[in-house]
Short mmCIF file of C-alpha atoms in Angstrom, two decimals:
data_model
loop_
_atom_site.label_atom_id
_atom_site.label_comp_id
_atom_site.label_asym_id
_atom_site.label_seq_id
_atom_site.Cartn_x
_atom_site.Cartn_y
_atom_site.Cartn_z
CA MET A 1 9.45 -7.96 -13.31
CA GLY A 2 5.73 -7.57 -12.77
CA ASN A 3 3.26 -4.87 -13.60
CA TYR A 4 2.79 -1.53 -11.87
CA TYR A 5 -0.62 -0.38 -10.67
CA SER A 6 -1.65 2.84 -8.99
CA TYR A 7 -4.51 3.25 -6.57
CA LYS A 8 -6.20 6.50 -5.60
CA ARG A 9 -8.98 6.84 -3.06
CA ILE A 10 -10.90 9.67 -1.48
CA SER A 11 -13.61 9.46 1.13
CA THR A 12 -17.12 10.28 0.06
CA ASP A 13 -18.02 11.82 3.40
CA THR A 14 -16.30 15.14 2.72
CA GLU A 15 -16.51 17.62 -0.12
CA LYS A 16 -13.02 18.99 0.53
CA GLN A 17 -11.16 15.99 -0.86
CA ASN A 18 -10.21 15.53 -4.48
CA PHE A 19 -7.69 13.44 -6.37
CA ASN A 20 -5.33 16.26 -7.45
CA ARG A 21 -2.52 15.69 -4.91
CA GLN A 22 -2.65 11.94 -5.42
CA ILE A 23 -2.58 12.29 -9.21
CA LYS A 24 0.43 14.63 -9.08
CA ALA A 25 2.34 12.42 -6.64
CA LEU A 26 1.66 9.24 -8.64
CA GLU A 27 2.61 10.90 -11.94
CA ARG A 28 5.82 12.31 -10.43
CA TYR A 29 6.75 8.92 -8.98
CA ALA A 30 6.15 7.21 -12.33
CA SER A 31 8.24 9.80 -14.15
CA GLU A 32 11.11 9.62 -11.64
CA HIS A 33 11.16 5.80 -11.75
CA ASN A 34 10.52 5.42 -15.48
CA ILE A 35 7.44 3.27 -15.00
CA GLU A 36 4.09 3.08 -16.70
CA TYR A 37 1.06 2.05 -14.70
CA LEU A 38 -0.81 -0.83 -16.31
CA ILE A 39 -4.07 0.18 -14.67
CA ASP A 40 -4.91 3.18 -12.53
CA PHE A 41 -7.54 2.28 -9.91
CA THR A 42 -9.63 5.16 -8.58
CA GLU A 43 -12.35 5.05 -5.98
CA GLU A 44 -14.54 7.37 -3.93
CA LYS A 45 -15.02 5.20 -0.87
CA SER A 46 -14.23 5.25 2.81
CA ALA A 47 -11.25 3.19 3.97
CA LYS A 48 -13.32 1.65 6.76
CA ASN A 49 -12.90 -1.78 5.21
CA PHE A 50 -11.68 -3.52 2.08
CA GLN A 51 -14.94 -5.29 1.28
CA ASP A 52 -16.89 -2.10 0.48
CA ARG A 53 -14.29 -0.92 -2.04
CA PRO A 54 -15.01 -2.57 -5.43
CA GLN A 55 -11.97 -1.10 -7.19
CA PHE A 56 -9.68 -2.32 -4.42
CA GLN A 57 -11.29 -5.77 -4.64
CA LYS A 58 -10.73 -5.81 -8.41
CA LEU A 59 -7.09 -4.79 -7.93
CA ASP A 60 -6.56 -7.42 -5.23
CA LYS A 61 -7.85 -10.19 -7.51
CA LEU A 62 -5.76 -8.99 -10.45
CA LEU A 63 -2.40 -8.86 -8.64
CA GLN A 64 0.22 -11.49 -9.42
CA ALA A 65 3.57 -12.24 -7.80
CA GLY A 66 6.10 -9.58 -8.80
CA ASP A 67 3.51 -6.82 -9.28
CA THR A 68 3.78 -3.43 -7.57
CA VAL A 69 1.01 -1.16 -6.29
CA VAL A 70 1.81 2.51 -5.75
CA PHE A 71 -0.20 4.66 -3.32
CA LYS A 72 0.41 8.28 -2.37
CA ASP A 73 0.24 7.36 1.32
CA ILE A 74 -0.77 4.51 3.59
CA SER A 75 -4.18 6.03 4.38
CA ARG A 76 -5.15 5.46 0.73
CA PHE A 77 -4.51 1.73 1.34
CA THR A 78 -6.44 1.49 4.61
CA ARG A 79 -7.35 3.14 7.87
CA GLU A 80 -7.95 -0.21 9.57
CA ALA A 81 -5.14 -1.29 11.86
CA GLU A 82 -5.77 -5.02 12.17
CA ASN A 83 -7.28 -5.79 8.75
CA GLY A 84 -4.81 -3.42 7.11
CA TYR A 85 -1.91 -5.28 8.72
CA LEU A 86 -3.36 -8.64 7.64
CA LYS A 87 -3.91 -7.49 4.03
CA TYR A 88 -0.40 -5.98 3.92
CA MET A 89 1.15 -9.22 5.15
CA GLU A 90 -0.99 -11.22 2.71
CA TRP A 91 0.34 -9.10 -0.17
CA LEU A 92 3.91 -9.57 1.08
CA GLY A 93 3.30 -13.32 1.17
CA ARG A 94 2.02 -13.17 -2.41
CA ASP A 95 5.23 -11.31 -3.41
CA ILE A 96 3.36 -8.07 -4.16
CA SER A 97 5.42 -4.91 -3.70
CA ILE A 98 3.74 -1.96 -2.04
CA VAL A 99 4.94 1.62 -2.39
CA PHE A 100 3.67 4.45 -0.21
CA ILE A 101 5.23 7.56 -1.72
CA ASP A 102 4.77 9.69 1.42
CA ASN A 103 5.51 6.85 3.88
CA PRO A 104 8.64 5.01 2.66
CA THR A 105 9.26 3.34 6.02
CA VAL A 106 6.13 1.24 5.53
CA SER A 107 6.75 0.48 1.87
CA SER A 108 7.35 -3.22 1.32
CA ASP A 109 11.04 -2.93 0.33
CA TYR A 110 11.86 -1.32 3.67
CA ILE A 111 9.70 -3.75 5.66
CA ARG A 112 11.17 -6.76 3.83
CA GLN A 113 14.69 -5.53 4.64
CA MET A 114 13.75 -5.19 8.31
CA MET A 115 12.34 -8.73 8.25
CA ILE A 116 15.56 -10.09 6.72
CA THR A 117 17.59 -8.24 9.35
CA ALA A 118 15.34 -9.60 12.14
CA GLU A 119 15.87 -13.18 10.96
CA LYS A 120 19.63 -12.82 11.45
CA GLN A 121 19.38 -11.61 15.06
CA ASP A 122 19.26 -13.31 18.43
CA ILE A 123 15.82 -14.05 19.86
CA VAL A 124 15.54 -10.81 21.88
CA THR A 125 16.56 -8.52 19.02
CA LYS A 126 14.49 -10.52 16.53
CA THR A 127 11.39 -10.23 18.72
CA ALA A 128 11.97 -6.49 19.17
CA LEU A 129 12.36 -5.94 15.42
CA GLU A 130 9.25 -7.98 14.67
CA GLY A 131 7.34 -5.80 17.14
CA ILE A 132 8.67 -2.63 15.51
CA ILE A 133 7.57 -3.89 12.10
CA LYS A 134 4.07 -4.60 13.39
CA LEU A 135 3.88 -1.19 15.10
CA LEU A 136 5.01 0.60 11.94
CA LEU A 137 2.27 -1.05 9.96
CA ILE A 138 -0.60 -0.70 12.41
CA VAL A 139 0.09 2.79 13.70
#
């Protein structure tokens, strides 16, 4: 079993945002699942891209197979459809688990289960399921 990390992000372009809801959600999740975050990454940056987020870059380099990253919701991970999808699939390929507390249908356990199910289907159903997976992640 790997390490658990949490990641919080707010945009710097608005004064209305703060970390309170993310902190509460991450703490509640940790308590309910009896986990302790190894490192809590926090950043005040836009989600326009991954490259301009130094804490995200540090987290990305630190992650090892079997690790888990917990986010309050998918918008804390990214707001980019294409690059977000590619980074998500890269993490899956590296055996990184991704938890979106508010969006469980795009958490990696659910997506991996859909991928396993798709592999067992005929070509039409498999293609449809693969499309649904991609749509879930980019929408």
